[in-house]
């Protein structure tokens, strides 16, 4: 099967600082791909290159190719709003808008032009259900999103991302601000979501990558050192640097 996303020889620069070097990687559909590696090795930069979020940072430059379903997302004329609808993102710090739970989830569909009330209500309900939050909030959708607990806020952000019906969800350390129980909930949720979506997660938590992902890529100093099936990468790493990292010799 063709990959959902294929990157070929991706180099990335912040002005003159090179943050990614020749990153070539296939991301499979309906799988969870984890990106691990020490802080500053380019994981987030790579993740953000998959829906052109880096474009918003002045002085950045990417060479190489990023294909989504075989089409170059950096080609001239690509509609970036449409791209980010297809490839959504969830951030490290839960960042709900200071609006009601309902309005947080309805936001994306509204921006994309949906105004029918019954359609919006259905989308809000479906997205909150898919994010595993509906039962906790269905009685109080007018409550402010920022009044929820941290774990609930992150699931609200996932619901907000799902509401525009993306194909890929990028998660940048989505659990690093959460307690262990909320983290477990998000990991369980990811297993549900992968049936419908393709998930790419950056995590500094190796146990999380080992538990929750199907594929793992290990980054070091902007390079993808090793990439493979998670169980194999953790049990039989091919590269000494991967082995040193996963056994805790540095990081
Ligand atoms: P990681 O996610 O693995 O911690 P990052 O992708 O955040 O790594 O960072 C990779 C490199 O790019 C680091 O050297 C970092 O300092 C640099 N970098 C990240 N974001 C920016 C930015 N907005 N401007 C300049 N340099 C950046």
PDB file of N, CA and C in Angstrom, residues 100-189:
ATOM      1  N   UNK A 100     -17.122  28.490  24.788  1.00  0.00           N
ATOM      2  CA  UNK A 100     -17.799  27.296  25.302  1.00  0.00           C
ATOM      3  C   UNK A 100     -17.231  26.035  24.634  1.00  0.00           C
ATOM      4  N   UNK A 101     -17.494  24.908  25.274  1.00  0.00           N
ATOM      5  CA  UNK A 101     -17.093  23.614  24.711  1.00  0.00           C
ATOM      6  C   UNK A 101     -17.674  23.487  23.304  1.00  0.00           C
ATOM      7  N   UNK A 102     -18.964  23.812  23.194  1.00  0.00           N
ATOM      8  CA  UNK A 102     -19.640  23.736  21.898  1.00  0.00           C
ATOM      9  C   UNK A 102     -18.925  24.589  20.853  1.00  0.00           C
ATOM     10  N   UNK A 103     -18.641  25.830  21.212  1.00  0.00           N
ATOM     11  CA  UNK A 103     -18.035  26.742  20.226  1.00  0.00           C
ATOM     12  C   UNK A 103     -16.614  26.322  19.862  1.00  0.00           C
ATOM     13  N   UNK A 104     -15.903  25.715  20.806  1.00  0.00           N
ATOM     14  CA  UNK A 104     -14.562  25.220  20.485  1.00  0.00           C
ATOM     15  C   UNK A 104     -14.620  24.203  19.353  1.00  0.00           C
ATOM     16  N   UNK A 105     -15.585  23.288  19.458  1.00  0.00           N
ATOM     17  CA  UNK A 105     -15.637  22.204  18.474  1.00  0.00           C
ATOM     18  C   UNK A 105     -16.277  22.688  17.171  1.00  0.00           C
ATOM     19  N   UNK A 106     -17.256  23.588  17.288  1.00  0.00           N
ATOM     20  CA  UNK A 106     -17.956  24.084  16.086  1.00  0.00           C
ATOM     21  C   UNK A 106     -17.094  25.062  15.298  1.00  0.00           C
ATOM     22  N   UNK A 107     -16.018  25.525  15.906  1.00  0.00           N
ATOM     23  CA  UNK A 107     -15.208  26.587  15.297  1.00  0.00           C
ATOM     24  C   UNK A 107     -14.737  26.246  13.879  1.00  0.00           C
ATOM     25  N   UNK A 108     -14.075  25.095  13.748  1.00  0.00           N
ATOM     26  CA  UNK A 108     -13.505  24.722  12.446  1.00  0.00           C
ATOM     27  C   UNK A 108     -14.562  24.582  11.357  1.00  0.00           C
ATOM     28  N   UNK A 109     -15.617  23.772  11.627  1.00  0.00           N
ATOM     29  CA  UNK A 109     -16.677  23.655  10.619  1.00  0.00           C
ATOM     30  C   UNK A 109     -17.278  25.012  10.235  1.00  0.00           C
ATOM     31  N   UNK A 110     -17.441  25.898  11.216  1.00  0.00           N
ATOM     32  CA  UNK A 110     -17.968  27.235  10.910  1.00  0.00           C
ATOM     33  C   UNK A 110     -17.034  27.993   9.973  1.00  0.00           C
ATOM     34  N   UNK A 111     -15.723  27.952  10.307  1.00  0.00           N
ATOM     35  CA  UNK A 111     -14.751  28.659   9.458  1.00  0.00           C
ATOM     36  C   UNK A 111     -14.813  28.115   8.030  1.00  0.00           C
ATOM     37  N   UNK A 112     -15.069  26.804   7.923  1.00  0.00           N
ATOM     38  CA  UNK A 112     -15.127  26.197   6.595  1.00  0.00           C
ATOM     39  C   UNK A 112     -16.495  26.397   5.933  1.00  0.00           C
ATOM     40  N   UNK A 113     -17.371  27.149   6.613  1.00  0.00           N
ATOM     41  CA  UNK A 113     -18.603  27.555   5.934  1.00  0.00           C
ATOM     42  C   UNK A 113     -19.878  26.854   6.370  1.00  0.00           C
ATOM     43  N   UNK A 114     -19.783  25.960   7.357  1.00  0.00           N
ATOM     44  CA  UNK A 114     -21.009  25.280   7.806  1.00  0.00           C
ATOM     45  C   UNK A 114     -21.773  26.217   8.742  1.00  0.00           C
ATOM     46  N   UNK A 115     -23.031  26.468   8.452  1.00  0.00           N
ATOM     47  CA  UNK A 115     -23.805  27.346   9.336  1.00  0.00           C
ATOM     48  C   UNK A 115     -25.116  26.704   9.769  1.00  0.00           C
ATOM     49  N   UNK A 116     -25.419  25.529   9.205  1.00  0.00           N
ATOM     50  CA  UNK A 116     -26.686  24.893   9.583  1.00  0.00           C
ATOM     51  C   UNK A 116     -26.587  24.362  11.008  1.00  0.00           C
ATOM     52  N   UNK A 117     -27.525  24.801  11.822  1.00  0.00           N
ATOM     53  CA  UNK A 117     -27.465  24.508  13.238  1.00  0.00           C
ATOM     54  C   UNK A 117     -27.509  23.005  13.538  1.00  0.00           C
ATOM     55  N   UNK A 118     -28.392  22.305  12.857  1.00  0.00           N
ATOM     56  CA  UNK A 118     -28.509  20.872  13.137  1.00  0.00           C
ATOM     57  C   UNK A 118     -27.236  20.124  12.708  1.00  0.00           C
ATOM     58  N   UNK A 119     -26.626  20.559  11.608  1.00  0.00           N
ATOM     59  CA  UNK A 119     -25.371  19.931  11.161  1.00  0.00           C
ATOM     60  C   UNK A 119     -24.256  20.194  12.165  1.00  0.00           C
ATOM     61  N   UNK A 120     -24.196  21.439  12.638  1.00  0.00           N
ATOM     62  CA  UNK A 120     -23.148  21.784  13.613  1.00  0.00           C
ATOM     63  C   UNK A 120     -23.329  20.984  14.903  1.00  0.00           C
ATOM     64  N   UNK A 121     -24.583  20.887  15.345  1.00  0.00           N
ATOM     65  CA  UNK A 121     -24.830  20.131  16.588  1.00  0.00           C
ATOM     66  C   UNK A 121     -24.381  18.689  16.432  1.00  0.00           C
ATOM     67  N   UNK A 122     -24.668  18.124  15.273  1.00  0.00           N
ATOM     68  CA  UNK A 122     -24.276  16.736  15.031  1.00  0.00           C
ATOM     69  C   UNK A 122     -22.752  16.592  14.988  1.00  0.00           C
ATOM     70  N   UNK A 123     -22.103  17.551  14.333  1.00  0.00           N
ATOM     71  CA  UNK A 123     -20.633  17.500  14.245  1.00  0.00           C
ATOM     72  C   UNK A 123     -19.998  17.621  15.623  1.00  0.00           C
ATOM     73  N   UNK A 124     -20.552  18.503  16.445  1.00  0.00           N
ATOM     74  CA  UNK A 124     -20.015  18.690  17.797  1.00  0.00           C
ATOM     75  C   UNK A 124     -20.167  17.393  18.584  1.00  0.00           C
ATOM     76  N   UNK A 125     -21.350  16.811  18.502  1.00  0.00           N
ATOM     77  CA  UNK A 125     -21.582  15.558  19.246  1.00  0.00           C
ATOM     78  C   UNK A 125     -20.660  14.444  18.733  1.00  0.00           C
ATOM     79  N   UNK A 126     -20.596  14.281  17.432  1.00  0.00           N
ATOM     80  CA  UNK A 126     -19.768  13.210  16.862  1.00  0.00           C
ATOM     81  C   UNK A 126     -18.294  13.392  17.243  1.00  0.00           C
ATOM     82  N   UNK A 127     -17.821  14.626  17.177  1.00  0.00           N
ATOM     83  CA  UNK A 127     -16.401  14.879  17.466  1.00  0.00           C
ATOM     84  C   UNK A 127     -16.092  14.659  18.938  1.00  0.00           C
ATOM     85  N   UNK A 128     -17.001  15.104  19.804  1.00  0.00           N
ATOM     86  CA  UNK A 128     -16.770  14.900  21.243  1.00  0.00           C
ATOM     87  C   UNK A 128     -16.833  13.409  21.580  1.00  0.00           C
ATOM     88  N   UNK A 129     -17.709  12.684  20.904  1.00  0.00           N
ATOM     89  CA  UNK A 129     -17.764  11.232  21.121  1.00  0.00           C
ATOM     90  C   UNK A 129     -16.466  10.582  20.658  1.00  0.00           C
ATOM     91  N   UNK A 130     -16.007  10.968  19.487  1.00  0.00           N
ATOM     92  CA  UNK A 130     -14.781  10.371  18.937  1.00  0.00           C
ATOM     93  C   UNK A 130     -13.574  10.704  19.803  1.00  0.00           C
ATOM     94  N   UNK A 131     -13.630  11.835  20.496  1.00  0.00           N
ATOM     95  CA  UNK A 131     -12.509  12.231  21.356  1.00  0.00           C
ATOM     96  C   UNK A 131     -12.670  11.702  22.779  1.00  0.00           C
ATOM     97  N   UNK A 132     -13.713  10.903  22.994  1.00  0.00           N
ATOM     98  CA  UNK A 132     -13.904  10.284  24.307  1.00  0.00           C
ATOM     99  C   UNK A 132     -14.272  11.275  25.400  1.00  0.00           C
ATOM    100  N   UNK A 133     -14.932  12.362  25.017  1.00  0.00           N
ATOM    101  CA  UNK A 133     -15.248  13.406  25.999  1.00  0.00           C
ATOM    102  C   UNK A 133     -16.749  13.612  26.174  1.00  0.00           C
ATOM    103  N   UNK A 134     -17.527  13.116  25.256  1.00  0.00           N
ATOM    104  CA  UNK A 134     -18.960  13.410  25.221  1.00  0.00           C
ATOM    105  C   UNK A 134     -19.657  13.119  26.549  1.00  0.00           C
ATOM    106  N   UNK A 135     -19.428  11.923  27.095  1.00  0.00           N
ATOM    107  CA  UNK A 135     -20.152  11.555  28.312  1.00  0.00           C
ATOM    108  C   UNK A 135     -19.849  12.487  29.475  1.00  0.00           C
ATOM    109  N   UNK A 136     -18.657  13.057  29.475  1.00  0.00           N
ATOM    110  CA  UNK A 136     -18.278  13.947  30.584  1.00  0.00           C
ATOM    111  C   UNK A 136     -18.830  15.359  30.432  1.00  0.00           C
ATOM    112  N   UNK A 137     -19.175  15.759  29.225  1.00  0.00           N
ATOM    113  CA  UNK A 137     -19.557  17.172  29.019  1.00  0.00           C
ATOM    114  C   UNK A 137     -20.939  17.365  28.386  1.00  0.00           C
ATOM    115  N   UNK A 138     -21.618  16.272  28.020  1.00  0.00           N
ATOM    116  CA  UNK A 138     -22.838  16.441  27.209  1.00  0.00           C
ATOM    117  C   UNK A 138     -23.913  17.267  27.915  1.00  0.00           C
ATOM    118  N   UNK A 139     -23.895  17.260  29.257  1.00  0.00           N
ATOM    119  CA  UNK A 139     -24.907  18.038  29.976  1.00  0.00           C
ATOM    120  C   UNK A 139     -24.589  19.521  30.045  1.00  0.00           C
ATOM    121  N   UNK A 140     -23.413  19.908  29.604  1.00  0.00           N
ATOM    122  CA  UNK A 140     -22.974  21.290  29.852  1.00  0.00           C
ATOM    123  C   UNK A 140     -22.082  21.827  28.737  1.00  0.00           C
ATOM    124  N   UNK A 141     -22.603  21.783  27.535  1.00  0.00           N
ATOM    125  CA  UNK A 141     -21.783  22.203  26.387  1.00  0.00           C
ATOM    126  C   UNK A 141     -21.524  23.705  26.371  1.00  0.00           C
ATOM    127  N   UNK A 142     -22.271  24.447  27.218  1.00  0.00           N
ATOM    128  CA  UNK A 142     -22.078  25.912  27.251  1.00  0.00           C
ATOM    129  C   UNK A 142     -20.942  26.306  28.199  1.00  0.00           C
ATOM    130  N   UNK A 143     -20.485  25.316  28.972  1.00  0.00           N
ATOM    131  CA  UNK A 143     -19.382  25.604  29.902  1.00  0.00           C
ATOM    132  C   UNK A 143     -18.133  25.994  29.114  1.00  0.00           C
ATOM    133  N   UNK A 144     -17.312  26.842  29.731  1.00  0.00           N
ATOM    134  CA  UNK A 144     -16.103  27.283  29.035  1.00  0.00           C
ATOM    135  C   UNK A 144     -15.109  26.127  28.879  1.00  0.00           C
ATOM    136  N   UNK A 145     -14.495  26.046  27.720  1.00  0.00           N
ATOM    137  CA  UNK A 145     -13.498  25.012  27.473  1.00  0.00           C
ATOM    138  C   UNK A 145     -12.321  25.099  28.425  1.00  0.00           C
ATOM    139  N   UNK A 146     -11.994  26.314  28.846  1.00  0.00           N
ATOM    140  CA  UNK A 146     -10.822  26.472  29.711  1.00  0.00           C
ATOM    141  C   UNK A 146     -11.136  26.102  31.165  1.00  0.00           C
ATOM    142  N   UNK A 147     -12.423  25.823  31.470  1.00  0.00           N
ATOM    143  CA  UNK A 147     -12.780  25.416  32.834  1.00  0.00           C
ATOM    144  C   UNK A 147     -12.624  23.907  33.029  1.00  0.00           C
ATOM    145  N   UNK A 148     -12.320  23.189  31.954  1.00  0.00           N
ATOM    146  CA  UNK A 148     -12.156  21.734  32.072  1.00  0.00           C
ATOM    147  C   UNK A 148     -10.791  21.400  32.673  1.00  0.00           C
ATOM    148  N   UNK A 149     -10.632  20.142  33.095  1.00  0.00           N
ATOM    149  CA  UNK A 149      -9.319  19.701  33.596  1.00  0.00           C
ATOM    150  C   UNK A 149      -8.341  19.642  32.421  1.00  0.00           C
ATOM    151  N   UNK A 150      -7.053  19.540  32.720  1.00  0.00           N
ATOM    152  CA  UNK A 150      -6.038  19.504  31.664  1.00  0.00           C
ATOM    153  C   UNK A 150      -6.271  18.379  30.664  1.00  0.00           C
ATOM    154  N   UNK A 151      -6.561  17.197  31.194  1.00  0.00           N
ATOM    155  CA  UNK A 151      -6.779  16.041  30.312  1.00  0.00           C
ATOM    156  C   UNK A 151      -8.023  16.232  29.455  1.00  0.00           C
ATOM    157  N   UNK A 152      -9.072  16.799  30.072  1.00  0.00           N
ATOM    158  CA  UNK A 152     -10.298  17.059  29.298  1.00  0.00           C
ATOM    159  C   UNK A 152     -10.042  18.133  28.243  1.00  0.00           C
ATOM    160  N   UNK A 153      -9.263  19.137  28.603  1.00  0.00           N
ATOM    161  CA  UNK A 153      -8.944  20.199  27.627  1.00  0.00           C
ATOM    162  C   UNK A 153      -8.225  19.605  26.415  1.00  0.00           C
ATOM    163  N   UNK A 154      -7.308  18.667  26.680  1.00  0.00           N
ATOM    164  CA  UNK A 154      -6.582  18.083  25.554  1.00  0.00           C
ATOM    165  C   UNK A 154      -7.536  17.264  24.683  1.00  0.00           C
ATOM    166  N   UNK A 155      -8.466  16.544  25.308  1.00  0.00           N
ATOM    167  CA  UNK A 155      -9.442  15.803  24.497  1.00  0.00           C
ATOM    168  C   UNK A 155     -10.382  16.751  23.760  1.00  0.00           C
ATOM    169  N   UNK A 156     -10.655  17.914  24.363  1.00  0.00           N
ATOM    170  CA  UNK A 156     -11.444  18.932  23.647  1.00  0.00           C
ATOM    171  C   UNK A 156     -10.677  19.419  22.411  1.00  0.00           C
ATOM    172  N   UNK A 157      -9.378  19.602  22.566  1.00  0.00           N
ATOM    173  CA  UNK A 157      -8.565  20.031  21.417  1.00  0.00           C
ATOM    174  C   UNK A 157      -8.534  18.950  20.341  1.00  0.00           C
ATOM    175  N   UNK A 158      -8.548  17.694  20.772  1.00  0.00           N
ATOM    176  CA  UNK A 158      -8.615  16.598  19.795  1.00  0.00           C
ATOM    177  C   UNK A 158      -9.977  16.642  19.090  1.00  0.00           C
ATOM    178  N   UNK A 159     -11.051  16.863  19.868  1.00  0.00           N
ATOM    179  CA  UNK A 159     -12.392  16.967  19.260  1.00  0.00           C
ATOM    180  C   UNK A 159     -12.429  18.126  18.263  1.00  0.00           C
ATOM    181  N   UNK A 160     -11.797  19.232  18.628  1.00  0.00           N
ATOM    182  CA  UNK A 160     -11.764  20.400  17.730  1.00  0.00           C
ATOM    183  C   UNK A 160     -11.024  20.056  16.432  1.00  0.00           C
ATOM    184  N   UNK A 161      -9.955  19.288  16.577  1.00  0.00           N
ATOM    185  CA  UNK A 161      -9.204  18.874  15.385  1.00  0.00           C
ATOM    186  C   UNK A 161     -10.033  17.911  14.523  1.00  0.00           C
ATOM    187  N   UNK A 162     -10.782  17.022  15.182  1.00  0.00           N
ATOM    188  CA  UNK A 162     -11.558  16.024  14.433  1.00  0.00           C
ATOM    189  C   UNK A 162     -12.756  16.637  13.712  1.00  0.00           C
ATOM    190  N   UNK A 163     -13.242  17.767  14.232  1.00  0.00           N
ATOM    191  CA  UNK A 163     -14.495  18.347  13.724  1.00  0.00           C
ATOM    192  C   UNK A 163     -14.409  18.739  12.251  1.00  0.00           C
ATOM    193  N   UNK A 164     -13.203  18.998  11.750  1.00  0.00           N
ATOM    194  CA  UNK A 164     -13.083  19.359  10.330  1.00  0.00           C
ATOM    195  C   UNK A 164     -12.768  18.138   9.458  1.00  0.00           C
ATOM    196  N   UNK A 165     -12.921  16.962  10.065  1.00  0.00           N
ATOM    197  CA  UNK A 165     -12.750  15.698   9.345  1.00  0.00           C
ATOM    198  C   UNK A 165     -11.399  15.584   8.648  1.00  0.00           C
ATOM    199  N   UNK A 166     -10.330  15.613   9.449  1.00  0.00           N
ATOM    200  CA  UNK A 166      -8.993  15.481   8.867  1.00  0.00           C
ATOM    201  C   UNK A 166      -8.732  14.028   8.467  1.00  0.00           C
ATOM    202  N   UNK A 167      -7.608  13.836   7.781  1.00  0.00           N
ATOM    203  CA  UNK A 167      -7.178  12.478   7.447  1.00  0.00           C
ATOM    204  C   UNK A 167      -5.995  12.068   8.318  1.00  0.00           C
ATOM    205  N   UNK A 168      -5.181  13.058   8.652  1.00  0.00           N
ATOM    206  CA  UNK A 168      -3.984  12.819   9.461  1.00  0.00           C
ATOM    207  C   UNK A 168      -4.055  13.740  10.680  1.00  0.00           C
ATOM    208  N   UNK A 169      -3.636  13.222  11.834  1.00  0.00           N
ATOM    209  CA  UNK A 169      -3.561  14.063  13.034  1.00  0.00           C
ATOM    210  C   UNK A 169      -2.121  14.056  13.532  1.00  0.00           C
ATOM    211  N   UNK A 170      -1.539  15.241  13.608  1.00  0.00           N
ATOM    212  CA  UNK A 170      -0.186  15.398  14.138  1.00  0.00           C
ATOM    213  C   UNK A 170      -0.310  15.767  15.607  1.00  0.00           C
ATOM    214  N   UNK A 171       0.427  15.063  16.464  1.00  0.00           N
ATOM    215  CA  UNK A 171       0.357  15.346  17.896  1.00  0.00           C
ATOM    216  C   UNK A 171       1.751  15.648  18.407  1.00  0.00           C
ATOM    217  N   UNK A 172       1.934  16.856  18.910  1.00  0.00           N
ATOM    218  CA  UNK A 172       3.255  17.274  19.376  1.00  0.00           C
ATOM    219  C   UNK A 172       3.317  17.172  20.906  1.00  0.00           C
ATOM    220  N   UNK A 173       3.858  16.081  21.393  1.00  0.00           N
ATOM    221  CA  UNK A 173       3.932  15.816  22.834  1.00  0.00           C
ATOM    222  C   UNK A 173       2.597  16.094  23.529  1.00  0.00           C
ATOM    223  N   UNK A 174       1.529  15.432  23.083  1.00  0.00           N
ATOM    224  CA  UNK A 174       0.192  15.799  23.568  1.00  0.00           C
ATOM    225  C   UNK A 174      -0.041  15.471  25.031  1.00  0.00           C
ATOM    226  N   UNK A 175       0.822  14.664  25.631  1.00  0.00           N
ATOM    227  CA  UNK A 175       0.579  14.239  27.010  1.00  0.00           C
ATOM    228  C   UNK A 175       1.578  14.826  27.987  1.00  0.00           C
ATOM    229  N   UNK A 176       2.512  15.630  27.510  1.00  0.00           N
ATOM    230  CA  UNK A 176       3.600  16.018  28.413  1.00  0.00           C
ATOM    231  C   UNK A 176       3.125  16.948  29.531  1.00  0.00           C
ATOM    232  N   UNK A 177       1.950  17.590  29.350  1.00  0.00           N
ATOM    233  CA  UNK A 177       1.440  18.440  30.430  1.00  0.00           C
ATOM    234  C   UNK A 177       0.373  17.723  31.256  1.00  0.00           C
ATOM    235  N   UNK A 178       0.206  16.406  31.026  1.00  0.00           N
ATOM    236  CA  UNK A 178      -0.912  15.693  31.662  1.00  0.00           C
ATOM    237  C   UNK A 178      -0.448  14.696  32.727  1.00  0.00           C
ATOM    238  N   UNK A 179      -1.361  14.382  33.653  1.00  0.00           N
ATOM    239  CA  UNK A 179      -1.060  13.378  34.678  1.00  0.00           C
ATOM    240  C   UNK A 179      -1.138  11.980  34.049  1.00  0.00           C
ATOM    241  N   UNK A 180      -0.652  10.947  34.754  1.00  0.00           N
ATOM    242  CA  UNK A 180      -0.589   9.600  34.152  1.00  0.00           C
ATOM    243  C   UNK A 180      -1.947   9.049  33.700  1.00  0.00           C
ATOM    244  N   UNK A 181      -3.005   9.319  34.469  1.00  0.00           N
ATOM    245  CA  UNK A 181      -4.315   8.792  34.099  1.00  0.00           C
ATOM    246  C   UNK A 181      -4.840   9.450  32.821  1.00  0.00           C
ATOM    247  N   UNK A 182      -4.685  10.763  32.740  1.00  0.00           N
ATOM    248  CA  UNK A 182      -5.115  11.474  31.530  1.00  0.00           C
ATOM    249  C   UNK A 182      -4.277  11.040  30.335  1.00  0.00           C
ATOM    250  N   UNK A 183      -2.998  10.768  30.589  1.00  0.00           N
ATOM    251  CA  UNK A 183      -2.108  10.293  29.526  1.00  0.00           C
ATOM    252  C   UNK A 183      -2.597   8.963  28.982  1.00  0.00           C
ATOM    253  N   UNK A 184      -2.965   8.068  29.901  1.00  0.00           N
ATOM    254  CA  UNK A 184      -3.460   6.749  29.500  1.00  0.00           C
ATOM    255  C   UNK A 184      -4.717   6.882  28.649  1.00  0.00           C
ATOM    256  N   UNK A 185      -5.594   7.803  29.050  1.00  0.00           N
ATOM    257  CA  UNK A 185      -6.835   8.022  28.288  1.00  0.00           C
ATOM    258  C   UNK A 185      -6.534   8.448  26.859  1.00  0.00           C
ATOM    259  N   UNK A 186      -5.565   9.348  26.709  1.00  0.00           N
ATOM    260  CA  UNK A 186      -5.219   9.820  25.362  1.00  0.00           C
ATOM    261  C   UNK A 186      -4.611   8.666  24.557  1.00  0.00           C
ATOM    262  N   UNK A 187      -3.785   7.863  25.209  1.00  0.00           N
ATOM    263  CA  UNK A 187      -3.179   6.725  24.493  1.00  0.00           C
ATOM    264  C   UNK A 187      -4.256   5.736  24.045  1.00  0.00           C
ATOM    265  N   UNK A 188      -5.247   5.483  24.912  1.00  0.00           N
ATOM    266  CA  UNK A 188      -6.344   4.585  24.530  1.00  0.00           C
ATOM    267  C   UNK A 188      -7.132   5.173  23.372  1.00  0.00           C
ATOM    268  N   UNK A 189      -7.336   6.480  23.474  1.00  0.00           N
ATOM    269  CA  UNK A 189      -8.071   7.179  22.422  1.00  0.00           C
ATOM    270  C   UNK A 189      -7.354   7.056  21.075  1.00  0.00           C
TER     271      UNK A 189
END
